[in-house]
Coordinates of C-alpha atoms in Angstrom, one line a residue:
X1 CA 0.0 0.0 0.0
X2 CA 1.5 3.3 -1.1
X3 CA 1.9 6.4 1.2
X4 CA -0.9 8.2 -0.5
X5 CA -3.3 5.3 -0.1
X6 CA -2.4 5.0 3.7
X7 CA -3.1 8.8 4.1
X8 CA -6.5 8.5 2.4
X9 CA -7.4 5.4 4.5
X10 CA -6.5 7.2 7.7
X11 CA -8.6 10.2 6.7
X12 CA -11.6 8.0 5.9
X13 CA -11.3 6.2 9.3
X14 CA -11.3 9.5 11.1
X15 CA -14.3 10.7 9.2
X16 CA -16.1 7.4 9.9
X17 CA -15.5 7.7 13.7
X18 CA -16.8 11.2 13.6
X19 CA -19.8 10.2 11.5
X20 CA -20.9 7.3 13.8
X21 CA -20.5 9.5 16.9
X22 CA -22.8 12.1 15.3
X23 CA -25.1 9.3 14.1
X24 CA -25.6 7.9 17.5
X25 CA -26.2 11.3 19.0
X26 CA -28.9 12.0 16.5
X27 CA -30.6 8.6 16.6
X28 CA -30.3 8.3 20.4
X29 CA -31.2 11.9 21.6
X30 CA -30.8 11.2 25.3
X31 CA -27.1 11.0 24.8
X32 CA -27.1 14.5 23.5
X33 CA -29.7 15.8 26.0
X34 CA -28.7 14.0 29.1
X35 CA -28.4 16.4 32.1
X36 CA -25.0 16.2 33.8
X37 CA -24.1 17.1 37.3
X38 CA -22.2 20.0 36.0
X39 CA -25.4 21.4 34.5
X40 CA -27.2 21.3 37.8
X41 CA -24.3 22.8 39.7
X42 CA -24.1 25.6 37.1
X43 CA -27.8 26.4 37.5
X44 CA -27.6 26.2 41.3
X45 CA -24.7 28.6 41.4
X46 CA -26.3 31.2 39.1
X47 CA -29.9 30.6 40.0
X48 CA -30.3 33.9 41.7
X49 CA -29.1 35.7 38.5
X50 CA -31.4 33.9 36.0
X51 CA -34.8 35.5 35.6
X52 CA -37.5 33.6 33.5
X53 CA -40.4 35.8 32.2
X54 CA -43.7 34.9 30.6
X55 CA -46.5 37.1 29.1
X56 CA -49.0 38.2 31.7
X57 CA -52.0 38.0 29.3
X58 CA -51.3 35.1 26.8
X59 CA -53.5 32.2 27.8
X60 CA -53.3 29.3 27.7
X61 CA -49.5 29.7 27.4
X62 CA -48.9 32.3 30.1
X63 CA -51.2 34.5 32.1
X64 CA -51.9 36.0 35.5
X65 CA -55.0 35.1 37.5
X66 CA -55.7 36.5 40.9
X67 CA -52.0 37.4 41.3
X68 CA -51.0 33.9 40.5
X69 CA -48.9 32.8 37.6
X70 CA -50.8 30.4 35.4
X71 CA -50.4 28.7 32.0
X72 CA -48.5 26.1 30.1
X73 CA -45.2 28.0 30.3
X74 CA -45.6 28.6 34.1
X75 CA -46.1 24.9 34.6
X76 CA -43.1 24.1 32.6
X77 CA -40.9 26.3 34.8
X78 CA -42.4 24.6 37.9
X79 CA -41.4 21.3 36.4
X80 CA -37.9 22.7 35.7
X81 CA -37.6 23.6 39.4
X82 CA -38.7 20.1 40.5
X83 CA -36.4 18.4 38.0
X84 CA -33.3 20.5 39.0
X85 CA -34.3 20.8 42.6
X86 CA -33.4 24.5 42.6
X87 CA -35.3 27.8 43.0
X88 CA -35.6 29.6 39.7
X89 CA -37.1 33.2 39.5
X90 CA -40.2 33.2 37.3
X91 CA -42.5 36.2 36.8
X92 CA -44.9 37.5 34.2
X93 CA -45.1 41.0 32.6
X94 CA -46.5 42.8 29.6
X95 CA -45.2 41.3 26.4
X96 CA -43.6 44.5 25.0
X97 CA -42.0 45.3 28.3
X98 CA -40.6 41.8 28.4
X99 CA -39.0 42.2 25.0
X100 CA -37.4 45.5 26.0
X101 CA -36.2 43.9 29.3
X102 CA -34.5 41.0 27.5
X103 CA -32.8 43.4 25.1
X104 CA -31.5 45.5 28.0
X105 CA -30.2 42.3 29.7
X106 CA -32.5 42.8 32.7
X107 CA -34.0 39.3 32.3
X108 CA -32.5 36.0 31.2
X109 CA -35.3 34.1 29.3
X110 CA -38.7 34.8 27.8
X111 CA -40.4 31.4 28.2
X112 CA -42.3 31.4 24.9
X113 CA -41.7 33.1 21.6
X114 CA -42.4 32.0 18.0
X115 CA -39.2 31.8 16.0
X116 CA -38.8 33.9 12.9
X117 CA -35.7 34.7 10.7
X118 CA -35.8 38.3 11.9
X119 CA -35.9 37.3 15.6
X120 CA -33.1 34.8 15.1
X121 CA -30.9 37.8 14.3
X122 CA -31.7 39.4 17.7
X123 CA -32.1 36.5 20.1
X124 CA -30.7 33.0 20.9
X125 CA -33.4 30.3 20.9
X126 CA -33.7 27.1 22.7
X127 CA -34.7 24.0 20.8
X128 CA -38.4 24.4 19.9
X129 CA -40.8 22.7 22.2
X130 CA -44.1 23.5 20.4
X131 CA -45.5 24.2 17.0
X132 CA -47.9 27.1 16.9
X133 CA -50.1 28.8 14.3
X134 CA -51.7 32.3 14.1
X135 CA -55.3 32.9 13.1
X136 CA -57.8 35.6 11.9
X137 CA -60.7 36.1 14.3
X138 CA -63.7 37.8 12.5
X139 CA -67.4 38.3 13.1
X140 CA -69.5 35.7 11.3
X141 CA -71.3 38.4 9.3
X142 CA -67.9 39.2 7.6
X143 CA -67.8 35.7 6.2
X144 CA -64.5 34.0 5.3
X145 CA -61.8 36.6 5.7
X146 CA -58.4 35.9 4.0
X147 CA -55.1 37.7 4.3
X148 CA -55.8 39.4 1.0
X149 CA -58.8 41.1 2.6
X150 CA -56.7 42.7 5.5
X151 CA -55.8 45.8 3.4
X152 CA -59.4 46.8 3.5
X153 CA -60.0 46.2 7.2
X154 CA -59.2 47.6 10.6
X155 CA -56.8 45.0 12.2
X156 CA -56.4 44.5 15.9
X157 CA -52.9 43.2 16.8
X158 CA -50.5 43.2 19.7
X159 CA -47.3 45.3 19.4
X160 CA -44.0 43.5 19.0
X161 CA -45.8 40.3 18.2
X162 CA -46.0 37.9 15.2
X163 CA -49.6 39.2 14.7
X164 CA -48.4 42.8 14.3
X165 CA -45.8 41.6 11.7
X166 CA -48.6 39.7 9.7
X167 CA -50.7 42.9 9.6
X168 CA -47.7 44.9 8.3
X169 CA -46.7 42.4 5.7
X170 CA -50.2 42.3 4.3
X171 CA -50.7 46.1 4.1
X172 CA -53.5 46.3 6.7
X173 CA -55.9 49.2 6.1
X174 CA -55.5 50.3 9.7
X175 CA -53.7 48.7 12.6
X176 CA -55.1 49.1 16.0
X177 CA -52.5 48.3 18.7
X178 CA -53.6 46.3 21.8
X179 CA -51.3 46.0 24.8
X180 CA -52.3 42.3 25.2
X181 CA -54.7 39.7 23.9
X182 CA -57.3 40.5 26.6
X183 CA -57.5 44.1 25.4
X184 CA -57.6 43.0 21.8
X185 CA -60.6 40.8 22.5
X186 CA -62.4 43.6 24.2
X187 CA -61.7 46.0 21.2
X188 CA -63.1 43.4 18.8
X189 CA -66.3 42.8 20.8
X190 CA -66.8 46.6 21.1
X191 CA -66.5 47.0 17.4
X192 CA -63.4 49.2 17.5
X193 CA -61.7 46.9 14.9
X194 CA -63.0 44.6 12.2
X195 CA -60.8 41.6 12.8
X196 CA -58.3 40.4 15.3
X197 CA -55.1 38.4 14.5
X198 CA -53.9 36.2 17.3
X199 CA -52.4 32.8 18.2
X200 CA -55.0 30.2 17.4
X201 CA -55.0 28.6 20.9
X202 CA -55.1 32.1 22.6
X203 CA -58.0 33.2 20.4
X204 CA -60.0 30.1 21.2
X205 CA -59.3 30.6 24.9
X206 CA -60.7 34.1 25.0
X207 CA -63.7 33.3 22.7
X208 CA -64.7 30.6 25.2
X209 CA -64.0 32.8 28.2
X210 CA -66.4 35.4 26.8
X211 CA -68.8 32.8 25.5
X212 CA -68.4 34.3 22.0
X213 CA -67.2 31.3 20.1
X214 CA -70.5 31.1 18.2
X215 CA -70.3 34.7 17.1
X216 CA -66.9 34.7 15.5
X217 CA -65.1 32.7 12.9
X218 CA -61.5 31.6 13.3
X219 CA -59.5 31.2 10.1
X220 CA -56.2 29.4 10.8
X221 CA -53.3 30.8 8.8
X222 CA -51.4 27.7 7.9
X223 CA -48.5 29.7 6.3
X224 CA -47.8 31.2 9.8
X225 CA -47.1 27.8 11.4
X226 CA -43.8 28.0 13.2
X227 CA -41.7 26.7 16.1
X228 CA -42.2 28.0 19.6
X229 CA -39.3 28.2 21.9
X230 CA -37.6 30.0 24.8
X231 CA -35.7 33.2 23.8
X232 CA -32.4 34.3 25.4
X233 CA -29.8 36.9 24.8
X234 CA -27.1 36.0 22.3
X235 CA -24.4 35.6 25.0
X236 CA -26.4 33.0 27.0
X237 CA -25.5 29.8 25.0
X238 CA -24.7 27.6 28.0
X239 CA -28.0 28.3 29.6
X240 CA -29.7 27.6 26.3
X241 CA -28.0 24.2 26.1
X242 CA -29.1 23.3 29.7
X243 CA -32.7 24.4 28.9
X244 CA -32.7 22.1 25.9
X245 CA -31.6 19.1 28.0
X246 CA -34.2 19.8 30.7
X247 CA -37.0 20.1 28.2
X248 CA -36.0 16.8 26.6
X249 CA -35.7 15.1 30.1
X250 CA -39.2 16.3 30.9
X251 CA -40.5 15.0 27.6
X252 CA -39.0 11.6 28.2
X253 CA -40.6 11.4 31.7
X254 CA -44.0 12.3 30.2
X255 CA -44.3 15.5 32.1
X256 CA -44.7 17.7 29.1
X257 CA -47.3 15.3 27.6
X258 CA -49.3 15.8 30.8
X259 CA -49.1 19.6 30.4
X260 CA -50.1 19.4 26.8
X261 CA -53.3 17.6 27.7
X262 CA -53.9 19.9 30.6
X263 CA -53.7 23.1 28.6
X264 CA -54.4 22.1 25.0
X265 CA -56.4 18.9 25.2
X266 CA -53.8 17.2 22.9
X267 CA -50.2 16.1 23.1
X268 CA -48.2 18.7 21.2
X269 CA -45.7 17.9 18.5
X270 CA -42.0 18.1 19.6
X271 CA -39.6 19.2 16.9
X272 CA -36.8 17.1 18.5
X273 CA -39.0 14.0 17.8
X274 CA -38.3 14.6 14.1
X275 CA -35.2 13.3 12.3
X276 CA -33.8 16.6 10.9
X277 CA -33.5 17.1 7.2
X278 CA -29.7 17.6 7.4
X279 CA -29.5 14.1 8.8
X280 CA -30.5 12.6 5.5
X281 CA -28.1 14.9 3.6
X282 CA -25.2 13.9 5.9
X283 CA -26.1 10.2 5.9
X284 CA -26.2 9.9 2.1
X285 CA -23.1 12.1 1.9
X286 CA -21.3 9.5 4.0
X287 CA -22.6 6.7 1.9
X288 CA -21.3 8.5 -1.2
X289 CA -18.0 9.1 0.5
X290 CA -17.8 5.4 1.4
X291 CA -18.5 4.4 -2.2
X292 CA -15.9 6.8 -3.4
X293 CA -13.3 5.4 -0.9
X294 CA -14.1 1.8 -2.0
X295 CA -13.8 2.9 -5.6
X296 CA -10.4 4.6 -4.8
X297 CA -9.1 1.3 -3.2
X298 CA -10.4 -0.7 -6.2
X299 CA -8.8 1.8 -8.5
X300 CA -5.5 1.6 -6.6
X301 CA -5.4 -2.2 -6.8
X302 CA -5.8 -1.9 -10.6
X303 CA -3.2 0.8 -11.0
X304 CA -0.4 -1.4 -12.1
X305 CA -2.5 -3.3 -14.6
X306 CA -3.9 0.0 -16.0
X307 CA -0.3 1.3 -16.4
X308 CA 0.6 -1.8 -18.3
X309 CA -2.5 -1.5 -20.5
X310 CA -1.7 2.2 -21.1
X311 CA 1.8 1.4 -22.3
X312 CA 0.4 -1.3 -24.6
X313 CA -2.2 1.2 -25.9
X314 CA 0.5 3.8 -26.5
X315 CA 2.5 1.3 -28.6
X316 CA -0.7 0.4 -30.5
X317 CA -1.5 4.1 -31.0
X318 CA 2.0 4.6 -32.3
X319 CA 1.5 1.8 -34.8
X320 CA -1.9 3.2 -35.8
X321 CA -0.4 6.6 -36.3
X322 CA 2.2 5.1 -38.6
X323 CA -0.5 3.3 -40.4
X324 CA -2.5 6.6 -40.8
X325 CA 0.5 8.3 -42.1
X326 CA 1.1 5.5 -44.6
X327 CA -2.6 5.8 -45.7
X328 CA -2.2 9.6 -46.0
X329 CA 1.0 9.1 -48.0
X330 CA -0.8 6.6 -50.2
X331 CA -3.7 8.9 -50.8
X332 CA -1.3 11.8 -51.6
X333 CA 0.6 9.5 -54.0
X334 CA -2.6 8.5 -55.7
X335 CA -3.7 12.1 -56.0
X336 CA -0.4 13.1 -57.4
X337 CA -0.5 10.3 -59.9
X338 CA -4.0 11.4 -61.0
X339 CA -2.9 15.0 -61.2
X340 CA 0.1 14.0 -63.3
X341 CA -2.1 12.0 -65.7
X342 CA -4.5 14.9 -66.1
X343 CA -1.7 17.3 -66.7
X344 CA -0.2 15.0 -69.4
X345 CA -3.6 15.0 -71.2
X346 CA -3.7 18.8 -71.3
X347 CA -0.7 19.8 -73.5
X348 CA -0.8 23.5 -72.3
X349 CA -1.0 23.0 -68.5
X350 CA 1.9 20.8 -67.6
X351 CA 2.3 20.5 -63.8
X352 CA -0.6 22.8 -63.3
X353 CA -2.2 20.7 -60.6
X354 CA 1.0 20.5 -58.6
X355 CA 1.5 24.3 -58.8
X356 CA -2.1 24.9 -57.7
X357 CA -1.6 22.4 -54.9
X358 CA 1.5 24.2 -53.7
X359 CA -0.2 27.6 -53.7
X360 CA -3.3 26.1 -52.0
X361 CA -1.4 24.4 -49.1
X362 CA 0.6 27.6 -48.4
X363 CA -2.6 29.7 -48.4
X364 CA -4.4 27.2 -46.1
X365 CA -1.4 27.3 -43.6
X366 CA -1.4 31.1 -43.7
X367 CA -5.1 31.1 -42.8
X368 CA -4.4 28.9 -39.8
X369 CA -6.3 25.9 -40.9
X370 CA -5.9 22.6 -39.0
X371 CA -3.4 20.0 -40.1
X372 CA -6.3 17.8 -41.5
X373 CA -7.9 20.7 -43.3
X374 CA -4.6 21.7 -44.8
X375 CA -4.0 18.1 -46.0
X376 CA -7.6 17.9 -47.5
X377 CA -7.1 21.2 -49.3
X378 CA -3.8 20.0 -50.7
X379 CA -5.2 16.7 -52.0
X380 CA -8.3 18.6 -53.3
X381 CA -6.0 20.9 -55.2
X382 CA -4.1 18.0 -56.7
X383 CA -7.4 16.4 -57.9
X384 CA -9.3 19.6 -58.8
X385 CA -9.1 18.8 -62.5
X386 CA -9.6 15.1 -62.2
X387 CA -12.9 15.4 -64.0
X388 CA -11.1 16.4 -67.2
X389 CA -10.7 12.6 -67.9
X390 CA -14.3 12.8 -69.1
X391 CA -13.7 15.7 -71.5
X392 CA -12.9 14.7 -75.1
X393 CA -9.3 15.5 -76.2
X394 CA -10.5 17.6 -79.2
X395 CA -12.1 20.0 -76.7
X396 CA -9.5 19.8 -74.0
X397 CA -6.6 20.5 -76.3
X398 CA -8.4 22.8 -78.8
X399 CA -6.2 25.7 -79.9
X400 CA -9.0 28.0 -81.0
X401 CA -11.9 29.5 -79.2
X402 CA -14.5 27.1 -77.7
X403 CA -18.0 27.1 -79.0
X404 CA -20.8 27.6 -76.3
X405 CA -21.6 23.9 -76.6
X406 CA -17.9 23.0 -76.0
X407 CA -17.6 25.4 -73.1
X408 CA -20.6 23.8 -71.5
X409 CA -18.9 20.4 -71.8
X410 CA -15.7 21.9 -70.2
X411 CA -17.9 23.2 -67.3
X412 CA -18.9 19.7 -66.5
X413 CA -15.4 18.6 -65.3
X414 CA -16.1 19.5 -61.6
X415 CA -19.2 17.4 -61.7
X416 CA -17.4 14.5 -63.3
X417 CA -14.5 14.8 -60.8
X418 CA -17.0 14.8 -57.8
X419 CA -18.6 11.6 -59.2
X420 CA -15.2 9.9 -59.5
X421 CA -14.4 10.8 -55.9
X422 CA -17.7 9.6 -54.5
X423 CA -16.2 6.2 -54.0
X424 CA -13.6 7.6 -51.5
X425 CA -15.5 7.5 -48.2
X426 CA -14.7 9.9 -45.2
X427 CA -13.1 12.5 -47.5
X428 CA -16.1 14.7 -48.4
X429 CA -14.0 17.8 -47.9
X430 CA -11.8 16.7 -50.9
X431 CA -14.8 15.8 -53.0
X432 CA -16.5 19.1 -52.3
X433 CA -13.3 21.0 -53.0
X434 CA -13.3 19.5 -56.5
X435 CA -17.0 20.0 -57.0
X436 CA -17.2 23.7 -56.1
X437 CA -13.7 25.0 -57.1
X438 CA -15.2 27.0 -60.1
X439 CA -17.9 28.8 -58.0
X440 CA -17.7 32.6 -57.7
X441 CA -17.8 34.3 -54.3
X442 CA -20.7 36.5 -55.5
X443 CA -22.5 33.5 -57.1
X444 CA -22.6 35.4 -60.5
X445 CA -23.5 33.3 -63.6
X446 CA -23.6 36.2 -66.2
X447 CA -20.1 37.4 -65.9
X448 CA -16.9 36.9 -68.0
X449 CA -15.8 34.1 -65.6
X450 CA -19.2 32.8 -64.3
X451 CA -19.9 30.2 -61.7
X452 CA -20.0 26.7 -63.3
X453 CA -22.8 25.4 -61.1
X454 CA -24.3 28.7 -59.8
X455 CA -26.0 27.0 -56.8
X456 CA -23.9 28.4 -53.9
X457 CA -22.1 31.6 -53.0
X458 CA -20.0 33.2 -50.3
X459 CA -19.7 31.1 -47.1
X460 CA -21.8 28.4 -48.7
X461 CA -18.8 27.5 -50.9
X462 CA -16.5 25.1 -49.0
X463 CA -13.3 26.9 -47.8
X464 CA -11.0 24.5 -49.5
X465 CA -12.8 25.2 -52.8
X466 CA -12.5 29.0 -52.3
X467 CA -8.7 28.6 -51.7
X468 CA -8.3 26.4 -54.8
X469 CA -10.3 28.9 -56.9
X470 CA -7.8 31.7 -56.2
X471 CA -4.7 29.4 -56.7
X472 CA -6.2 27.9 -59.9
X473 CA -7.0 31.4 -61.4
X474 CA -3.6 32.8 -60.5
X475 CA -1.7 29.8 -62.1
X476 CA -3.9 30.1 -65.2
X477 CA -3.0 33.8 -65.5
X478 CA 0.7 33.3 -65.1
X479 CA 1.2 30.4 -67.6
X480 CA 0.9 30.4 -71.3
X481 CA -2.3 29.3 -72.8
X482 CA -3.1 28.5 -76.5
X483 CA -5.2 31.7 -76.7
X484 CA -2.8 34.1 -74.9
X485 CA 0.6 34.5 -73.4
X486 CA 1.2 34.4 -69.6
X487 CA 0.6 37.6 -67.6
X488 CA 3.4 39.1 -65.6
X489 CA 3.3 38.7 -61.8
X490 CA 2.1 42.3 -61.0
X491 CA -0.7 42.1 -63.6
X492 CA -1.9 38.8 -62.2
X493 CA -1.9 40.1 -58.7
X494 CA -3.8 43.2 -59.8
X495 CA -6.5 41.1 -61.4
X496 CA -6.8 39.0 -58.2
X497 CA -7.2 42.1 -56.2
X498 CA -9.9 43.5 -58.5
X499 CA -11.9 40.4 -58.3
X500 CA -11.6 40.1 -54.5
X501 CA -15.2 40.1 -53.1
X502 CA -16.5 39.3 -56.6
X503 CA -15.0 36.2 -58.0
X504 CA -12.9 35.4 -54.9
X505 CA -13.3 35.2 -51.1
X506 CA -11.7 38.4 -49.7
X507 CA -10.2 36.6 -46.8
X508 CA -8.6 34.0 -49.0
X509 CA -7.2 36.7 -51.3
X510 CA -5.6 38.5 -48.3
X511 CA -3.8 35.4 -47.2
X512 CA -2.9 34.4 -50.8
X513 CA -1.3 37.7 -51.6
X514 CA 0.7 37.5 -48.3
X515 CA 2.4 34.3 -49.5
X516 CA 2.9 35.8 -53.0
X517 CA 4.5 38.8 -51.4
X518 CA 6.7 36.7 -49.2
X519 CA 7.9 34.5 -52.1
X520 CA 8.1 37.2 -54.7
X521 CA 11.2 36.7 -56.7
X522 CA 11.4 33.0 -55.8
X523 CA 10.5 30.2 -58.3
X524 CA 7.2 29.2 -56.8
X525 CA 5.6 28.5 -60.1

């Protein structure tokens, strides 16, 4: 086993130990939430400094009756005291005043608050111990009131509460602030507001208290469902951890279930009873990591064999490359032989195909074409007149002017050449170069040097054919023909320039003239 493999294996073992430790903590929560002796000693030592506060008018969660603290949260704090066997300070106060006191650091914990993203920026929360929902309370004569209707109504809501936020978010027509749910209920009954937004359980409590549950509709706002927890200042993380462990301990003993039944008539849902979403993500990530590790080990065991196979493949590729080069050389030789045969037939164009091929390959290289495209252009140039084997000798070697009928026969040599090359598979570029090498850039058919086919123009003409067209014309102008003497170099260049953008591709002309300028004075033709 190599050094790298040992390091990867060690890293995987460390990750595995960490994963299974975390896995056990998630799947067996009491290991995470178990109260230690240190937790109890810490609370006993600081018990006189910790102040727990509930809302004084938020039944059935927290309220004051006859100067006695009542409600679900009050009972939870009493259960805290019994479980920890310490004396904790618990009191109730106005909700807005409690919020301000927590922010000033005058109290330690608000015993119940619905968690929102905005509040998480301000406060530290314990693990949620309830799921709560807000509701719209409206007189029955108003019918079914939705959040979309709030902008047209007078809304009663408590300041600094979720209900106030809901009213603001839905552009309430008018917001009437109540100091607590009791005042809000009285404002609704007295007609000073149209609807009241409140926690579902609190609204039910007051409607029953006032015997008004048959006069009002309660519409539960499912989208407001959220977790309910204890809120602490941001610097109180140790106390938050201890609260989490106490809540879980009370849950396991059944104490919280009893309080659920007492105050709500049902057993509430505990978020820590859920398997968190991130558990599945982490679990499957570990499975993926394990698969990757096993694959790595498998890959390592095959490394030597793969290296050997790779070396064998390199040798094979080298042989294949040599074979490809041999085939290319064979194709070039065949093309050269064809070109030589054609040139022998035409008494006035000896070595014409080779000269056109030389000019074409230099132009293609100047234009930056790939090695394959340069080769295809070169072979296409060698074979561009291969179709002349189908032209009768009396026309091909005629010394006088051609008749229109004879000229039409001459114009068929690209078509004949393309048909000859149809048998060569995988070399369409070469065939098309031969087929289209007499096409004009502007597609003109009624000009002194018209397109032979007249079916394509500009970029539709294959690039190899456009290159060969310029080289072919240039060589024709600079060699003797039966009907005229060769033009000098400067005159031939001038004519190429004049027909740039007309008969010839301007880009090809630019590159072609560069190579002519570089080789001017040398025997290139």
